[in-house]
Amino acid sequence: MSDSHATTHFKELGLLAIVEVTNVCNLRCGYCYLGPLKSGDMSPETVKQVVGEFIKYNQSQQKLSKFYWHGGEPTLRGVPFFREVLRYADELSGEKVIHAIQSNGVILDEEWMTFLSEHDMGLGISLDGLDDSHNIGRSFANGAPSNKEVLKTLDRLAKTNIPVGILFTLHQRNRQQVQKVFHFCRERGFEFGLNALTRTPYHQTFEDNAPSPEMYADAVIEVFDLWLNQPAGERRIKANPPVGLVRAILTLTGGGECSHCTNCNEVIMAIRPNGDVYPCNRFSGMNRFRFGNIASDGLRACLQHQHRMKILARNYQVIERCRTCDIGSICNAGCMGQAHGEYGTIFREDPLCDAYKRIFHYAQQTINNNLITRKEVQYA
Amino acid sequence: MRNQPSTASEHIVEDLRAKRLEIKTDCPSPLREVIEEIVEHPEVELAWKKHTEHSRSSQRGCVMGCVLG
């Protein structure tokens, strides 16, 4: 069942920090946005600076702080590291701070489960298929498959109260797994999210498996129908993009999907292990998108950096193809990181543009088909 | 001038609140829940407009390409 009503609360979120606490990873995913870089941890001092700067800034705006703990593989830093980080954040904030962690799910043991459960910490796990199609893009450094470890972890998580979201990255070789992974999630009460594999600045060989806009649209529409037609009386799960699409159409604000926000950089920042600040992980390490360093420059200077000002100028009205598009104000030109990966500039439409047109029109039609004009009202 | 969607999506919530439109009785529950969440709770619509934490479930998963919360 949806838990959105039971746990709804409405405090306004501040600037969201995606914190890469390490470059180190136990997997070698073929589409990793960090490319070949696999060494370097964020120092405890830098972590404290990040937490302190963001909490202080968000409090000055009277907003809630939220941290997405990322990597590399963030769980490699261990439970004691995160226990200290969360304790520090709580102590500093004096009010609720929201934490979520994105993991490959390989080393999550009982200690981790207890910790996540105790702290009501959201957990995202990447799963690209139930069979070998997961391993094609997500193997260990020695080439060994990782799916058995991940599935074992997910079976254990299904027996806990930890809020789990599965992130399925669609590529040309796992298209047939979309439906299977959705049902896997529904049986276990996990949220399902589908992303498309997109190009990174490193142009790794595996990126040639990026799905075509047509394949991506087919997959999203399939997920939309799976989400929509979950049997009444049985466990239902939330799925994205579908929920985000409906919200985006009804509110014209992106509906919580970062790809369709007016400008995601108004609300997100990514911090590298060395403290360098970027608009999002998709730009990590690219100097012309660097806003500065959290330790040497501070967050406020990063917020005012000329690179950020340039990025904030992106919206659908400054992109020719989007300006005249009938879903321009809903789609908001898609992901600027994906546009940059494909065309080398953020001032282009997302390369999945043709897919978004199909998907939004499909969702819009579905909404319209389920509404009716009241008979007694003269509706102009 | 702001582009308009092909159908009047920006009026749907307003018309549902004013009872000029209603959700069909056979509307699938997952869709109904999302529409009602916005229609019955103006603060939720505002939440998306102002980027507000509104749901425990939105804490899950990777931010890239997924929900912000």
Short mmCIF file of C-alpha atoms in Angstrom, two decimals:
data_model
loop_
_atom_site.label_atom_id
_atom_site.label_comp_id
_atom_site.label_asym_id
_atom_site.label_seq_id
_atom_site.Cartn_x
_atom_site.Cartn_y
_atom_site.Cartn_z
CA MET A 1 0.00 0.00 0.00
CA SER A 2 1.05 3.55 -0.56
CA ASP A 3 2.46 5.11 2.57
CA SER A 4 2.32 8.66 1.28
CA HIS A 5 -0.73 9.76 3.27
CA ALA A 6 0.16 8.07 6.52
CA THR A 7 3.57 9.70 6.73
CA THR A 8 2.98 12.99 5.01
CA HIS A 9 4.61 16.05 6.46
CA PHE A 10 5.23 19.35 4.84
CA LYS A 11 8.30 21.08 6.08
CA GLU A 12 10.12 22.77 3.28
CA LEU A 13 13.36 21.20 2.08
CA GLY A 14 16.48 23.23 1.71
CA LEU A 15 19.45 22.63 -0.52
CA LEU A 16 19.96 18.90 -0.96
CA ALA A 17 23.53 17.61 -0.65
CA ILE A 18 24.70 14.59 -2.62
CA VAL A 19 27.83 13.67 -0.73
CA GLU A 20 30.38 11.36 -2.33
CA VAL A 21 32.10 10.06 0.78
CA THR A 22 34.48 7.90 -1.22
CA ASN A 23 35.65 7.17 -4.75
CA VAL A 24 36.39 3.61 -3.70
CA CYS A 25 34.07 0.92 -5.00
CA ASN A 26 34.01 -2.87 -4.92
CA LEU A 27 32.28 -3.00 -8.32
CA ARG A 28 33.41 -1.83 -11.75
CA CYS A 29 30.17 -0.78 -13.39
CA GLY A 30 30.47 -0.12 -17.09
CA TYR A 31 28.49 3.10 -16.87
CA CYS A 32 29.90 4.63 -13.67
CA TYR A 33 29.84 8.43 -13.73
CA LEU A 34 33.22 8.45 -11.94
CA GLY A 35 34.91 6.62 -14.81
CA PRO A 36 38.15 4.87 -13.89
CA LEU A 37 38.78 6.88 -10.69
CA LYS A 38 38.51 4.45 -7.79
CA SER A 39 40.57 5.82 -4.90
CA GLY A 40 40.20 8.52 -2.28
CA ASP A 41 37.96 8.95 0.77
CA MET A 42 36.37 12.11 2.12
CA SER A 43 38.20 13.03 5.33
CA PRO A 44 36.23 13.19 8.59
CA GLU A 45 37.02 16.93 8.74
CA THR A 46 35.55 17.52 5.26
CA VAL A 47 32.45 15.47 6.08
CA LYS A 48 31.88 17.64 9.15
CA GLN A 49 32.38 20.77 7.08
CA VAL A 50 29.83 19.58 4.51
CA VAL A 51 27.29 18.66 7.17
CA GLY A 52 27.89 21.87 9.09
CA GLU A 53 27.77 24.18 6.06
CA PHE A 54 24.57 22.67 4.67
CA ILE A 55 22.75 22.56 7.98
CA LYS A 56 23.80 26.11 8.80
CA TYR A 57 22.76 27.37 5.36
CA ASN A 58 19.43 25.54 5.35
CA GLN A 59 18.64 26.73 8.86
CA SER A 60 19.34 30.30 7.78
CA GLN A 61 16.66 29.76 5.14
CA GLN A 62 14.42 28.08 7.76
CA LYS A 63 14.46 24.86 5.80
CA LEU A 64 15.04 21.19 6.42
CA SER A 65 18.38 19.54 5.59
CA LYS A 66 18.63 16.39 3.54
CA PHE A 67 21.75 14.40 2.67
CA TYR A 68 22.13 11.71 0.02
CA TRP A 69 25.17 9.64 0.89
CA HIS A 70 26.87 8.51 -2.28
CA GLY A 71 30.16 7.28 -3.65
CA GLY A 72 31.88 5.21 -5.00
CA GLU A 73 30.28 2.71 -2.68
CA PRO A 74 29.43 4.64 0.50
CA THR A 75 28.84 1.55 2.66
CA LEU A 76 32.56 0.78 2.38
CA ARG A 77 33.07 3.60 4.91
CA GLY A 78 31.39 1.36 7.46
CA VAL A 79 28.65 1.78 10.06
CA PRO A 80 30.81 3.55 12.70
CA PHE A 81 31.65 6.29 10.19
CA PHE A 82 27.99 6.94 9.40
CA ARG A 83 26.95 6.62 13.02
CA GLU A 84 29.32 9.48 13.83
CA VAL A 85 28.13 11.54 10.83
CA LEU A 86 24.48 11.20 11.84
CA ARG A 87 25.25 11.94 15.48
CA TYR A 88 27.12 15.08 14.44
CA ALA A 89 24.27 16.19 12.15
CA ASP A 90 21.67 15.67 14.88
CA GLU A 91 23.76 17.48 17.45
CA LEU A 92 24.39 20.41 15.15
CA SER A 93 20.89 20.69 13.79
CA GLY A 94 18.78 20.16 16.88
CA GLU A 95 15.92 19.17 14.56
CA LYS A 96 15.13 16.49 12.03
CA VAL A 97 17.74 15.85 9.35
CA ILE A 98 16.87 13.47 6.53
CA HIS A 99 19.40 10.91 5.31
CA ALA A 100 19.36 8.45 2.43
CA ILE A 101 22.11 6.26 1.05
CA GLN A 102 22.66 4.84 -2.41
CA SER A 103 24.42 1.47 -2.46
CA ASN A 104 25.24 -1.44 -4.73
CA GLY A 105 23.93 -3.70 -1.95
CA VAL A 106 26.92 -6.04 -1.95
CA ILE A 107 28.20 -5.74 1.64
CA LEU A 108 25.11 -4.79 3.61
CA ASP A 109 25.30 -7.05 6.63
CA GLU A 110 23.22 -7.29 9.83
CA GLU A 111 25.08 -4.36 11.40
CA TRP A 112 24.04 -2.19 8.46
CA MET A 113 20.44 -3.39 8.57
CA THR A 114 20.19 -2.55 12.26
CA PHE A 115 21.74 0.87 11.72
CA LEU A 116 19.48 1.79 8.77
CA SER A 117 16.43 0.56 10.61
CA GLU A 118 17.29 2.47 13.81
CA HIS A 119 17.79 5.72 11.90
CA ASP A 120 14.85 5.39 9.47
CA MET A 121 17.36 5.97 6.70
CA GLY A 122 16.21 5.57 3.10
CA LEU A 123 18.17 3.02 1.09
CA GLY A 124 18.56 2.86 -2.67
CA ILE A 125 19.94 -0.34 -4.20
CA SER A 126 20.95 -0.72 -7.83
CA LEU A 127 19.53 -3.81 -9.51
CA ASP A 128 19.65 -4.10 -13.29
CA GLY A 129 18.09 -7.54 -13.62
CA LEU A 130 17.40 -10.78 -11.77
CA ASP A 131 19.71 -12.81 -13.98
CA ASP A 132 23.04 -12.28 -15.70
CA SER A 133 21.80 -9.08 -17.32
CA HIS A 134 22.56 -7.38 -13.98
CA ASN A 135 26.18 -8.54 -14.16
CA ILE A 136 26.82 -7.31 -17.69
CA GLY A 137 27.05 -3.76 -16.43
CA ARG A 138 27.72 -4.37 -12.75
CA SER A 139 30.54 -6.82 -12.04
CA PHE A 140 33.23 -6.97 -9.36
CA ALA A 141 36.70 -5.62 -10.12
CA ASN A 142 37.83 -9.15 -11.04
CA GLY A 143 34.91 -9.52 -13.45
CA ALA A 144 32.91 -11.80 -11.16
CA PRO A 145 29.10 -11.37 -11.16
CA SER A 146 27.54 -9.38 -8.32
CA ASN A 147 23.85 -10.32 -8.63
CA LYS A 148 23.88 -13.18 -6.08
CA GLU A 149 25.19 -10.93 -3.31
CA VAL A 150 22.70 -8.19 -4.18
CA LEU A 151 19.71 -10.54 -4.32
CA LYS A 152 20.72 -12.09 -1.01
CA THR A 153 20.83 -8.61 0.54
CA LEU A 154 17.42 -7.74 -0.91
CA ASP A 155 15.86 -10.89 0.51
CA ARG A 156 17.10 -9.88 3.96
CA LEU A 157 15.92 -6.29 3.51
CA ALA A 158 12.43 -7.51 2.61
CA LYS A 159 12.13 -8.80 6.17
CA THR A 160 12.95 -5.41 7.70
CA ASN A 161 11.16 -2.06 7.97
CA ILE A 162 13.90 -0.23 6.06
CA PRO A 163 12.45 1.87 3.22
CA VAL A 164 14.09 0.40 0.11
CA GLY A 165 14.03 1.75 -3.41
CA ILE A 166 15.36 -0.25 -6.35
CA LEU A 167 17.14 1.68 -9.06
CA PHE A 168 17.00 -0.16 -12.38
CA THR A 169 19.30 1.26 -15.05
CA LEU A 170 17.92 0.39 -18.45
CA HIS A 171 20.34 -0.55 -21.21
CA GLN A 172 20.08 -2.45 -24.43
CA ARG A 173 20.79 -5.79 -22.77
CA ASN A 174 18.32 -5.81 -19.90
CA ARG A 175 15.12 -4.52 -21.51
CA GLN A 176 13.40 -7.89 -20.92
CA GLN A 177 14.06 -7.62 -17.18
CA VAL A 178 11.97 -4.50 -16.55
CA GLN A 179 8.73 -6.33 -15.84
CA LYS A 180 10.46 -9.06 -13.82
CA VAL A 181 12.24 -6.58 -11.56
CA PHE A 182 9.03 -4.58 -11.10
CA HIS A 183 7.21 -7.72 -9.88
CA PHE A 184 10.21 -8.62 -7.71
CA CYS A 185 9.85 -5.20 -6.05
CA ARG A 186 6.10 -5.50 -5.63
CA GLU A 187 6.40 -8.88 -3.94
CA ARG A 188 8.82 -7.38 -1.43
CA GLY A 189 7.31 -3.92 -0.99
CA PHE A 190 10.25 -2.09 -2.53
CA GLU A 191 9.81 1.11 -4.47
CA PHE A 192 10.78 0.74 -8.15
CA GLY A 193 12.69 3.35 -10.14
CA LEU A 194 13.82 3.17 -13.72
CA ASN A 195 16.63 5.27 -15.19
CA ALA A 196 18.19 5.13 -18.63
CA LEU A 197 21.90 4.40 -19.01
CA THR A 198 23.34 7.64 -20.32
CA ARG A 199 26.69 8.77 -21.55
CA THR A 200 29.35 9.91 -19.06
CA PRO A 201 32.26 12.21 -19.91
CA TYR A 202 34.51 9.13 -19.90
CA HIS A 203 32.84 7.47 -22.89
CA GLN A 204 33.29 3.97 -21.53
CA THR A 205 32.68 1.10 -23.97
CA PHE A 206 29.62 -0.13 -22.11
CA GLU A 207 27.92 3.22 -22.68
CA ASP A 208 27.33 2.12 -26.27
CA ASN A 209 24.53 0.07 -24.72
CA ALA A 210 22.53 3.20 -23.90
CA PRO A 211 18.90 2.60 -24.86
CA SER A 212 17.38 4.45 -27.78
CA PRO A 213 14.66 7.00 -26.93
CA GLU A 214 12.17 4.54 -28.38
CA MET A 215 13.34 1.70 -26.14
CA TYR A 216 13.32 3.97 -23.10
CA ALA A 217 9.80 5.20 -23.87
CA ASP A 218 8.56 1.62 -24.35
CA ALA A 219 10.05 0.62 -21.00
CA VAL A 220 8.62 3.60 -19.11
CA ILE A 221 5.18 3.07 -20.60
CA GLU A 222 5.38 -0.58 -19.61
CA VAL A 223 6.26 0.44 -16.05
CA PHE A 224 3.46 3.02 -16.09
CA ASP A 225 0.93 0.31 -16.94
CA LEU A 226 2.38 -2.11 -14.39
CA TRP A 227 2.13 0.58 -11.72
CA LEU A 228 -1.36 1.64 -12.80
CA ASN A 229 -2.79 -1.87 -12.95
CA GLN A 230 -1.57 -3.22 -9.62
CA PRO A 231 -4.44 -5.37 -8.35
CA ALA A 232 -6.69 -3.82 -5.73
CA GLY A 233 -6.44 -5.47 -2.35
CA GLU A 234 -2.86 -6.56 -2.90
CA ARG A 235 0.36 -4.84 -1.94
CA ARG A 236 0.95 -1.84 -4.16
CA ILE A 237 4.23 -0.03 -4.64
CA LYS A 238 5.27 3.38 -5.79
CA ALA A 239 7.10 3.50 -9.11
CA ASN A 240 9.06 6.19 -10.84
CA PRO A 241 8.92 7.66 -13.41
CA PRO A 242 5.11 7.01 -13.34
CA VAL A 243 4.33 8.81 -10.07
CA GLY A 244 6.63 11.68 -10.98
CA LEU A 245 5.07 11.96 -14.44
CA VAL A 246 1.56 12.33 -13.05
CA ARG A 247 2.72 14.85 -10.47
CA ALA A 248 4.69 16.76 -13.10
CA ILE A 249 1.64 17.00 -15.36
CA LEU A 250 -0.69 18.08 -12.58
CA THR A 251 1.63 20.61 -10.98
CA LEU A 252 3.85 21.76 -13.87
CA THR A 253 6.77 21.79 -11.46
CA GLY A 254 8.63 18.63 -12.31
CA GLY A 255 6.62 16.77 -9.68
CA GLY A 256 9.75 15.86 -7.79
CA GLU A 257 11.61 14.39 -10.77
CA CYS A 258 14.99 16.12 -10.87
CA SER A 259 15.11 15.72 -14.66
CA HIS A 260 11.95 17.77 -15.04
CA CYS A 261 12.48 20.48 -12.42
CA THR A 262 12.54 24.03 -13.70
CA ASN A 263 16.24 23.94 -12.81
CA CYS A 264 17.57 21.15 -10.60
CA ASN A 265 20.51 23.27 -9.55
CA GLU A 266 18.25 25.45 -7.46
CA VAL A 267 17.88 22.51 -5.09
CA ILE A 268 20.81 20.09 -5.51
CA MET A 269 24.56 20.15 -5.11
CA ALA A 270 27.12 17.34 -5.22
CA ILE A 271 30.28 17.28 -3.15
CA ARG A 272 33.32 15.24 -4.15
CA PRO A 273 35.49 13.42 -1.58
CA ASN A 274 38.05 16.27 -1.72
CA GLY A 275 35.33 18.83 -0.93
CA ASP A 276 34.93 20.17 -4.47
CA VAL A 277 31.37 21.22 -5.21
CA TYR A 278 29.50 20.49 -8.46
CA PRO A 279 25.93 20.83 -9.70
CA CYS A 280 25.36 17.04 -9.58
CA ASN A 281 27.35 13.80 -9.69
CA ARG A 282 27.00 13.76 -13.45
CA PHE A 283 29.41 16.71 -13.58
CA SER A 284 31.84 15.45 -10.95
CA GLY A 285 35.45 16.23 -11.77
CA MET A 286 34.65 18.57 -14.68
CA ASN A 287 36.45 21.83 -13.95
CA ARG A 288 34.18 24.08 -15.95
CA PHE A 289 31.29 23.04 -13.73
CA ARG A 290 33.17 23.26 -10.43
CA PHE A 291 31.71 25.80 -8.00
CA GLY A 292 34.64 25.80 -5.58
CA ASN A 293 35.65 23.83 -2.50
CA ILE A 294 33.51 23.49 0.59
CA ALA A 295 36.55 23.77 2.90
CA SER A 296 38.49 26.58 1.28
CA ASP A 297 35.63 28.61 -0.21
CA GLY A 298 32.59 27.75 1.90
CA LEU A 299 29.08 26.96 0.68
CA ARG A 300 27.89 30.53 0.18
CA ALA A 301 30.75 31.32 -2.21
CA CYS A 302 29.96 28.12 -4.13
CA LEU A 303 26.31 29.19 -4.39
CA GLN A 304 27.35 32.50 -5.92
CA HIS A 305 29.96 31.06 -8.28
CA GLN A 306 29.73 32.20 -11.90
CA HIS A 307 29.57 28.57 -13.09
CA ARG A 308 26.40 28.12 -11.05
CA MET A 309 24.90 31.34 -12.33
CA LYS A 310 25.39 30.09 -15.88
CA ILE A 311 23.76 26.74 -15.06
CA LEU A 312 20.82 28.44 -13.37
CA ALA A 313 20.07 30.19 -16.67
CA ARG A 314 19.01 26.87 -18.22
CA ASN A 315 15.29 26.40 -18.65
CA TYR A 316 13.08 25.15 -21.45
CA GLN A 317 12.51 28.64 -22.79
CA VAL A 318 16.16 29.18 -23.67
CA ILE A 319 16.37 25.93 -25.64
CA GLU A 320 15.00 26.30 -29.13
CA ARG A 321 13.50 22.85 -29.52
CA CYS A 322 11.80 23.06 -26.10
CA ARG A 323 10.48 26.60 -26.44
CA THR A 324 7.97 25.55 -29.09
CA CYS A 325 7.28 22.07 -27.70
CA ASP A 326 3.76 21.41 -26.40
CA ILE A 327 5.15 19.74 -23.27
CA GLY A 328 7.96 22.27 -22.74
CA SER A 329 6.55 23.55 -19.46
CA ILE A 330 6.02 20.01 -18.14
CA CYS A 331 9.29 18.44 -19.25
CA ASN A 332 11.52 21.46 -18.62
CA ALA A 333 14.08 20.26 -21.18
CA GLY A 334 14.94 17.11 -19.22
CA CYS A 335 18.29 16.39 -17.58
CA MET A 336 21.08 18.88 -18.21
CA GLY A 337 23.66 16.24 -17.35
CA GLN A 338 22.35 13.96 -20.06
CA ALA A 339 22.27 16.85 -22.52
CA HIS A 340 25.88 17.62 -21.69
CA GLY A 341 26.94 13.97 -21.95
CA GLU A 342 25.46 13.72 -25.44
CA TYR A 343 26.03 17.15 -26.95
CA GLY A 344 28.76 18.71 -24.78
CA THR A 345 26.47 21.55 -23.68
CA ILE A 346 23.72 21.91 -21.10
CA PHE A 347 21.90 24.34 -23.39
CA ARG A 348 20.36 21.58 -25.44
CA GLU A 349 17.40 19.33 -24.82
CA ASP A 350 17.85 16.00 -23.08
CA PRO A 351 18.76 13.35 -25.70
CA LEU A 352 15.71 11.38 -24.53
CA CYS A 353 13.51 14.21 -25.77
CA ASP A 354 11.52 12.07 -28.21
CA ALA A 355 10.90 9.55 -25.44
CA TYR A 356 9.67 12.23 -23.04
CA LYS A 357 7.16 13.43 -25.63
CA ARG A 358 5.67 9.96 -25.95
CA ILE A 359 5.74 9.28 -22.23
CA PHE A 360 4.17 12.56 -21.12
CA HIS A 361 1.47 12.33 -23.77
CA TYR A 362 0.70 8.78 -22.66
CA ALA A 363 0.47 9.79 -19.01
CA GLN A 364 -1.59 12.86 -19.86
CA GLN A 365 -4.02 10.75 -21.90
CA THR A 366 -4.32 8.24 -19.08
CA ILE A 367 -5.15 11.00 -16.62
CA ASN A 368 -7.73 12.48 -18.99
CA ASN A 369 -9.32 9.08 -19.57
CA ASN A 370 -9.89 8.72 -15.86
CA LEU A 371 -11.57 12.07 -15.32
CA ILE A 372 -15.13 13.00 -16.06
CA THR A 373 -16.95 16.32 -16.32
CA ARG A 374 -19.70 16.57 -13.74
CA LYS A 375 -23.06 16.40 -15.48
CA GLU A 376 -24.69 19.23 -13.59
CA VAL A 377 -21.91 21.68 -14.41
CA GLN A 378 -21.78 23.69 -17.59
CA TYR A 379 -18.12 23.28 -18.38
CA ALA A 380 -16.78 25.84 -20.81
CA MET B 1 4.63 33.32 -23.17
CA ARG B 2 4.46 30.00 -21.38
CA ASN B 3 3.88 26.97 -23.58
CA GLN B 4 0.69 25.11 -22.83
CA PRO B 5 0.37 21.36 -22.87
CA SER B 6 -1.81 19.89 -25.58
CA THR B 7 -4.54 19.34 -23.04
CA ALA B 8 -5.33 21.75 -20.25
CA SER B 9 -3.27 20.02 -17.59
CA GLU B 10 -2.78 23.18 -15.57
CA HIS B 11 -6.55 23.39 -15.05
CA ILE B 12 -7.12 19.81 -13.94
CA VAL B 13 -6.33 20.32 -10.26
CA GLU B 14 -8.27 23.58 -10.16
CA ASP B 15 -11.30 21.95 -11.84
CA LEU B 16 -11.19 18.92 -9.58
CA ARG B 17 -11.11 21.15 -6.51
CA ALA B 18 -14.04 23.17 -7.86
CA LYS B 19 -15.91 19.90 -8.58
CA ARG B 20 -16.18 20.74 -12.26
CA LEU B 21 -14.26 17.54 -12.90
CA GLU B 22 -14.26 14.33 -10.93
CA ILE B 23 -12.24 11.16 -10.93
CA LYS B 24 -14.08 8.26 -12.54
CA THR B 25 -15.21 5.59 -10.11
CA ASP B 26 -13.24 2.93 -11.97
CA CYS B 27 -9.99 4.92 -11.98
CA PRO B 28 -7.15 2.61 -10.94
CA SER B 29 -6.20 3.16 -7.30
CA PRO B 30 -2.53 4.08 -7.84
CA LEU B 31 -3.50 6.93 -10.16
CA ARG B 32 -6.41 7.99 -7.98
CA GLU B 33 -4.12 8.20 -4.96
CA VAL B 34 -1.63 10.49 -6.69
CA ILE B 35 -4.36 12.77 -8.07
CA GLU B 36 -6.18 12.91 -4.73
CA GLU B 37 -2.95 13.57 -2.88
CA ILE B 38 -2.55 16.78 -4.85
CA VAL B 39 -6.22 17.75 -5.11
CA GLU B 40 -7.18 17.14 -1.49
CA HIS B 41 -4.00 18.52 -0.03
CA PRO B 42 -3.17 21.95 -1.48
CA GLU B 43 -0.02 21.85 0.55
CA VAL B 44 1.20 18.90 -1.54
CA GLU B 45 0.87 20.87 -4.75
CA LEU B 46 2.66 23.66 -2.97
CA ALA B 47 5.21 21.12 -1.82
CA TRP B 48 6.24 20.32 -5.36
CA LYS B 49 6.26 23.97 -6.27
CA LYS B 50 8.47 24.80 -3.32
CA HIS B 51 10.45 21.55 -3.23
CA THR B 52 9.23 20.29 0.09
CA GLU B 53 9.81 17.04 1.85
CA HIS B 54 6.42 15.40 1.82
CA SER B 55 6.71 11.68 1.92
CA ARG B 56 8.76 9.11 3.70
CA SER B 57 8.86 7.03 0.56
CA SER B 58 10.59 9.82 -1.30
CA GLN B 59 13.68 9.26 0.81
CA ARG B 60 14.45 6.14 -1.17
CA GLY B 61 16.73 5.65 -4.06
CA CYS B 62 19.23 7.57 -6.02
CA VAL B 63 18.54 11.21 -6.68
CA MET B 64 19.84 11.15 -10.22
CA GLY B 65 16.86 10.87 -12.51
CA CYS B 66 14.65 9.89 -9.62
CA VAL B 67 12.46 11.77 -7.19
CA LEU B 68 13.96 14.53 -5.15
CA GLY B 69 11.47 14.22 -2.35
#
